[in-house]
XYZ file of C-alpha atoms in Angstrom:
441
model
C -225.381 200.264 183.919
C -223.441 197.801 186.003
C -219.872 198.169 187.234
C -217.761 195.819 189.589
C -220.912 193.901 190.864
C -222.458 197.023 192.064
C -225.426 198.902 190.352
C -225.501 202.235 189.403
C -229.265 203.053 189.299
C -231.836 206.001 188.701
C -235.186 207.034 190.014
C -237.274 210.138 189.521
C -239.935 211.803 191.693
C -241.193 215.500 190.932
C -238.658 215.851 188.502
C -235.524 215.030 190.661
C -233.292 212.683 189.283
C -231.259 210.699 191.888
C -228.279 208.821 190.790
C -226.812 206.527 193.433
C -223.733 204.285 193.352
C -224.512 201.613 196.476
C -221.640 200.961 198.577
C -221.232 199.856 202.076
C -220.703 202.137 204.968
C -220.370 202.520 208.831
C -223.604 203.950 210.294
C -222.376 206.535 212.761
C -224.425 207.554 216.085
C -225.548 211.253 215.111
C -227.153 211.942 218.310
C -224.165 211.419 220.195
C -222.041 213.280 218.136
C -224.239 216.439 218.432
C -224.289 216.586 222.117
C -223.030 219.668 223.380
C -223.752 221.299 219.832
C -227.127 223.000 220.303
C -226.205 225.086 217.220
C -225.213 222.000 215.133
C -228.466 220.216 216.388
C -230.563 222.831 215.074
C -229.079 222.725 211.719
C -229.472 219.198 211.434
C -233.213 219.326 212.838
C -233.649 221.760 209.870
C -231.902 219.583 207.092
C -229.065 222.229 206.850
C -226.406 220.267 208.293
C -225.895 216.620 207.374
C -225.653 214.200 210.078
C -221.997 213.316 211.284
C -220.133 211.741 208.594
C -219.063 208.246 209.101
C -215.221 208.046 209.635
C -212.906 207.285 207.072
C -209.545 207.296 206.038
C -209.639 209.982 203.586
C -212.181 212.268 201.883
C -212.767 211.921 198.278
C -210.907 214.146 195.829
C -211.965 215.946 192.769
C -208.761 215.887 190.493
C -210.210 217.768 187.515
C -213.258 219.032 185.706
C -213.578 219.047 182.049
C -216.265 220.836 179.833
C -217.300 219.804 176.256
C -219.778 221.951 174.524
C -222.074 221.228 171.209
C -225.387 222.347 170.101
C -227.176 219.033 171.358
C -225.418 218.560 174.375
C -223.064 219.666 177.176
C -221.069 217.249 178.959
C -218.757 217.955 182.422
C -216.582 215.428 183.397
C -215.307 215.076 186.891
C -212.429 212.936 187.556
C -212.198 211.646 191.085
C -210.288 209.425 193.399
C -212.989 207.384 194.649
C -216.535 206.346 193.580
C -219.469 208.781 195.223
C -222.928 209.074 195.348
C -224.521 212.065 193.779
C -227.862 213.717 193.288
C -229.016 216.314 190.621
C -231.910 218.505 190.406
C -232.879 222.092 189.010
C -233.945 225.163 190.280
C -235.393 228.265 188.441
C -235.432 231.974 189.136
C -232.586 232.120 188.069
C -232.572 228.935 186.212
C -229.698 226.338 187.556
C -228.825 222.709 187.536
C -227.315 221.221 190.684
C -225.248 218.311 191.600
C -225.055 217.402 195.208
C -222.081 215.226 196.434
C -220.693 213.700 199.598
C -217.862 216.308 201.105
C -214.949 216.111 199.009
C -211.652 217.877 198.336
C -211.465 219.915 195.336
C -208.058 219.844 193.953
C -208.643 221.033 190.324
C -205.350 222.561 189.113
C -207.070 223.790 186.036
C -210.790 224.133 184.807
C -212.301 224.652 181.602
C -214.758 227.855 181.188
C -218.030 227.641 179.142
C -218.185 229.423 175.518
C -221.046 231.645 176.662
C -223.051 231.276 173.597
C -224.159 227.700 174.765
C -226.582 226.496 177.690
C -224.179 226.945 180.193
C -223.428 230.610 181.270
C -221.076 229.676 184.388
C -220.305 227.130 186.976
C -218.849 226.832 190.607
C -218.433 224.365 193.389
C -217.503 223.922 196.583
C -218.510 222.942 200.305
C -222.496 223.534 200.762
C -222.637 222.175 204.058
C -220.678 219.881 206.594
C -220.770 216.524 204.581
C -222.315 217.879 201.462
C -220.329 219.617 198.472
C -222.238 221.059 195.680
C -221.860 221.890 191.825
C -223.845 224.671 190.520
C -224.246 225.304 186.763
C -225.860 228.729 185.887
C -227.831 228.302 182.700
C -228.335 230.398 179.515
C -231.245 228.318 178.068
C -233.293 225.346 179.418
C -231.449 222.151 179.940
C -232.125 218.794 181.675
C -229.610 216.323 183.012
C -229.268 212.897 181.454
C -228.421 209.955 183.715
C -225.278 210.468 185.373
C -222.467 208.085 184.785
C -219.615 206.647 186.760
C -216.532 205.499 184.761
C -213.957 203.096 186.142
C -210.337 203.984 186.288
C -208.720 203.191 183.000
C -205.168 203.117 183.896
C -204.778 206.749 182.535
C -207.681 208.378 184.373
C -209.300 207.695 187.995
C -213.033 207.535 188.443
C -214.828 209.912 186.428
C -218.369 211.360 186.808
C -220.021 212.067 183.611
C -222.599 214.583 183.693
C -224.600 215.173 180.216
C -226.978 218.446 179.863
C -229.522 218.268 176.836
C -231.853 221.045 175.534
C -235.215 221.176 176.880
C -238.209 223.598 176.689
C -238.882 226.521 179.461
C -242.131 224.553 180.119
C -240.511 221.194 180.887
C -237.762 222.717 182.860
C -240.333 224.644 184.948
C -242.592 221.925 185.636
C -239.409 219.655 187.075
C -237.836 222.339 189.310
C -237.295 222.362 193.213
C -235.332 220.602 195.774
C -235.545 217.043 196.360
C -238.521 216.270 198.292
C -236.446 214.740 201.594
C -234.497 218.282 201.654
C -237.859 220.240 201.248
C -239.668 218.255 203.928
C -236.971 218.928 206.284
C -235.392 222.380 205.230
C -237.942 224.577 206.718
C -236.730 227.286 208.655
C -237.585 228.548 212.160
C -240.292 231.015 211.832
C -238.970 234.035 211.938
C -242.139 235.768 213.378
C -241.943 233.543 216.525
C -239.693 234.172 219.324
C -237.687 231.010 220.543
C -238.113 229.944 223.844
C -237.100 232.419 226.611
C -233.576 232.120 227.333
C -233.264 231.071 230.901
C -232.347 233.912 233.473
C -228.820 235.518 233.016
C -228.550 237.708 236.255
C -224.958 239.007 235.834
C -224.151 236.433 232.803
C -222.098 237.107 229.942
C -223.788 238.605 226.853
C -224.033 236.544 223.999
C -222.439 237.942 220.870
C -223.319 236.115 217.556
C -220.737 236.647 214.813
C -221.646 236.140 211.528
C -218.464 235.374 208.731
C -220.110 236.281 205.453
C -220.279 233.694 202.396
C -218.415 230.451 202.811
C -218.096 227.109 200.994
C -219.077 227.227 197.453
C -220.283 231.077 197.682
C -216.702 232.927 197.949
C -218.005 236.494 197.912
C -215.966 238.958 196.414
C -212.427 238.606 195.649
C -209.466 240.914 195.061
C -206.766 241.398 192.024
C -204.250 238.755 194.044
C -207.183 236.155 194.438
C -207.923 237.017 198.027
C -211.388 235.795 198.817
C -214.037 237.657 200.919
C -215.019 234.297 202.571
C -211.486 233.933 204.012
C -211.044 237.348 205.178
C -214.113 237.525 207.216
C -213.690 234.173 208.838
C -210.261 235.273 209.574
C -211.551 238.355 211.196
C -214.369 236.671 213.046
C -212.155 234.322 214.706
C -209.827 236.915 215.977
C -212.911 239.184 217.118
C -214.225 236.304 219.141
C -210.589 235.992 220.521
C -210.809 239.695 221.435
C -214.664 239.543 223.190
C -213.687 236.147 224.774
C -210.460 237.611 226.213
C -212.400 240.128 228.083
C -214.577 237.657 230.310
C -217.719 239.594 229.523
C -218.833 237.778 226.458
C -220.006 234.313 225.127
C -219.233 234.146 221.400
C -220.879 232.030 218.653
C -219.814 231.975 215.240
C -222.474 231.279 212.490
C -219.595 229.134 210.858
C -215.924 228.553 211.978
C -214.830 226.740 208.689
C -215.277 227.373 204.945
C -218.915 226.244 204.694
C -222.135 227.761 203.374
C -224.759 228.745 205.466
C -228.038 230.018 204.388
C -229.225 233.591 205.060
C -232.184 232.752 207.031
C -230.454 230.004 209.001
C -227.994 232.629 209.945
C -230.948 234.599 211.490
C -232.102 231.403 213.053
C -228.725 230.264 214.281
C -228.463 234.027 216.336
C -231.998 233.568 217.840
C -231.661 230.198 218.844
C -228.521 231.072 220.828
C -230.599 234.098 222.463
C -228.097 236.361 221.422
C -227.818 239.877 222.506
C -225.925 241.274 219.441
C -225.520 240.161 216.037
C -222.508 241.138 213.850
C -221.918 240.017 210.210
C -218.588 240.431 208.474
C -217.958 241.663 204.853
C -215.885 242.883 202.413
C -217.143 244.728 199.287
C -216.110 245.563 195.639
C -216.570 248.390 193.451
C -216.018 249.184 189.601
C -214.350 252.170 190.914
C -211.184 250.881 192.165
C -210.255 254.203 193.661
C -213.153 253.707 196.371
C -211.958 252.275 199.732
C -212.802 252.043 203.535
C -215.077 250.496 205.878
C -218.695 251.157 206.443
C -221.409 249.743 208.404
C -225.204 248.816 207.467
C -228.243 248.404 209.214
C -231.742 247.155 208.178
C -234.311 249.559 206.797
C -237.516 248.883 204.687
C -235.816 251.182 202.113
C -232.522 251.467 201.046
C -230.843 255.100 202.151
C -229.033 255.340 198.975
C -228.724 253.751 195.522
C -225.038 252.251 196.549
C -226.548 250.684 199.902
C -229.473 249.116 197.850
C -226.832 247.580 195.262
C -225.038 246.092 198.171
C -228.075 244.626 199.981
C -229.008 243.119 196.398
C -225.777 241.649 196.081
C -225.201 240.282 199.641
C -228.887 238.949 199.366
C -227.985 236.525 196.361
C -225.812 234.508 198.361
C -228.312 231.742 198.610
C -228.922 231.943 194.935
C -225.350 231.334 194.414
C -225.234 228.483 196.656
C -228.320 226.637 194.846
C -230.756 227.300 197.487
C -234.065 227.104 196.603
C -235.965 230.244 197.166
C -239.532 229.004 195.364
C -241.228 229.546 199.006
C -240.396 233.206 199.205
C -241.219 236.302 197.109
C -237.458 237.171 196.423
C -234.262 236.417 198.169
C -235.388 239.055 200.902
C -238.877 238.225 202.159
C -241.103 241.199 202.856
C -239.985 242.953 206.190
C -242.640 243.530 208.332
C -241.698 245.804 211.019
C -243.777 246.159 214.313
C -243.153 248.287 217.182
C -240.831 245.888 218.951
C -238.650 245.512 215.720
C -238.770 249.274 215.458
C -236.916 249.378 218.830
C -234.429 246.618 217.835
C -233.716 248.733 214.654
C -232.942 251.772 216.468
C -230.756 249.912 218.892
C -228.999 248.623 215.728
C -228.356 252.153 214.426
C -226.833 253.179 217.835
C -224.405 250.377 217.668
C -223.518 250.903 213.960
C -222.461 254.639 215.156
C -220.535 253.299 217.761
C -218.721 251.169 215.460
C -218.133 253.801 212.884
C -216.482 255.996 215.736
C -214.342 253.146 216.632
C -212.774 251.901 213.298
C -210.744 254.951 212.037
C -208.034 253.944 214.621
C -207.759 250.337 213.069
C -208.484 250.786 209.403
C -209.482 253.303 206.636
C -213.445 254.163 206.780
C -215.418 255.338 203.861
C -215.435 259.315 203.564
C -218.844 259.306 202.144
C -222.044 258.292 204.574
C -220.149 255.312 206.591
C -223.640 254.182 208.133
C -225.821 253.339 205.660
C -229.162 251.080 205.641
C -231.024 248.675 203.419
C -233.191 245.506 203.270
C -230.520 242.925 204.147
C -231.663 239.479 204.840
C -229.224 238.424 207.176
C -230.304 241.369 209.344
C -234.200 240.640 209.790
C -233.813 239.264 213.485
C -236.564 241.110 214.745
C -235.496 241.061 218.468
C -231.562 241.140 218.229
C -229.420 244.404 217.545
C -227.832 243.615 214.118
C -225.289 245.269 211.991
C -223.249 244.453 208.753
C -219.789 245.453 208.631
C -218.182 245.996 205.168
C -214.312 245.868 206.244
C -213.100 247.430 203.055
C -213.038 246.872 199.201
C -211.094 244.119 197.761
C -211.544 245.901 194.484
C -208.881 248.831 196.008
C -205.711 247.641 196.048
C -204.458 249.433 199.289
C -207.654 247.904 201.134
C -206.555 244.400 199.755
C -203.022 244.607 200.608
C -204.257 245.382 204.261
C -206.733 242.711 204.469
C -203.971 240.148 203.742
C -202.000 240.877 207.167
C -202.505 239.391 210.346
C -202.000 242.861 211.988
C -204.786 244.456 210.132
C -207.193 241.607 211.040
C -206.094 241.855 214.710
C -206.290 245.781 214.956
C -209.803 245.558 213.266
C -211.000 242.991 215.640
C -209.976 244.733 218.684
C -211.644 248.046 217.251
C -214.845 246.228 216.860
C -214.628 244.304 220.334
C -214.228 247.982 221.931
C -217.118 249.405 220.099
C -219.305 246.103 221.502
C -218.080 246.976 225.023
C -218.900 250.526 224.378
C -222.471 249.637 222.998
C -223.156 247.612 226.055
C -222.036 250.435 228.348
C -224.119 252.975 226.818
C -226.967 250.689 226.956
C -226.625 249.981 230.694
C -226.293 253.570 231.183
C -229.672 254.460 229.100
C -231.200 251.609 231.481
C -229.899 252.977 234.712
C -231.526 256.625 233.950
C -234.881 255.086 232.723
C -235.197 253.098 236.023
C -234.257 256.383 238.068
C -236.547 258.766 236.252
C -239.810 256.301 235.756
């Protein structure tokens, strides 16, 4: 179709439909904008962070999302403040349809929910990475996108993006799944079996701590009864922890994310290794159907879960990439097989010692799980073979008392300071162990 003298076209390659509204834009100098930002540069090289967006006066706004369902067609209608470029594709295991958009502001006051007995099971949206928002549709049955349409304002509505889904066969759906070719070629992660180039000598230099705020962007994590979201709580604690650590003058702190953006699990590991981290701390919040359960727990990596609850939690946290519409076709499962050599076993032992230190430090700041507060399972985000790593579940958003405390700045400050003290104690203990080994060869 044509609109306003511009062409809204379609091309298809490998089952990926790309719908583009052609419009002029100013090309920015991506290289200069990433100078001094090695983590951003790493993500850009791997296709997991878009090039810096061109300067513009305002970001497009999604004003509303409407949904209509019939047996022959499901229609999503997104009302927008400005025309945008979109790209659609499908992913399997589980079956999903994905719409990639430029970074937009989501200002949706109300949204229609699917009936549940049609093709659509659920949907979600949010920031996928810097410069790129995403709309993900979970399917009950195979469906495909028809050509997206962009309707001009009509005096009542603004621009409207029309996304029609029609039934297809499972065979046809399977044949046409996968990330767009351009993304597939650039999104290969840093090989986790290879150590990054050795860091320059750091005699007496600050220890490098990588703090990972879980979830983010269109993956909110769990939420409490009041609507408090895990992704927001853990980011706030991560920033408090950075402040506490940097205030000592002994640490250089890197955050895997410092805004509401999604980072794939394997990239969180790659960021830590690219930074030559001395310690990796991943922050999360939990939920449970038994709302009486509360308190923090600390988790480390193991080949098998220490108990059923730890295994359940690992499975849930490892679903983050699926929720955000990441293509996992190159992996056997959301968690690739964990191959543990002698070097990684040493890392795991150091991780376990750090976890015990955190467990002993937290009670002065927050409630700690009374049942087995240090557990282990196959957490994908803890897979760096050469960096001691731990995942801290700060509490249960499903518990009213935990949620109430998490919503306060004083709680976040206390918890951050407790974790910072545990990190201090961890390195003090390690330095003491090294000294004893040196004196007793």
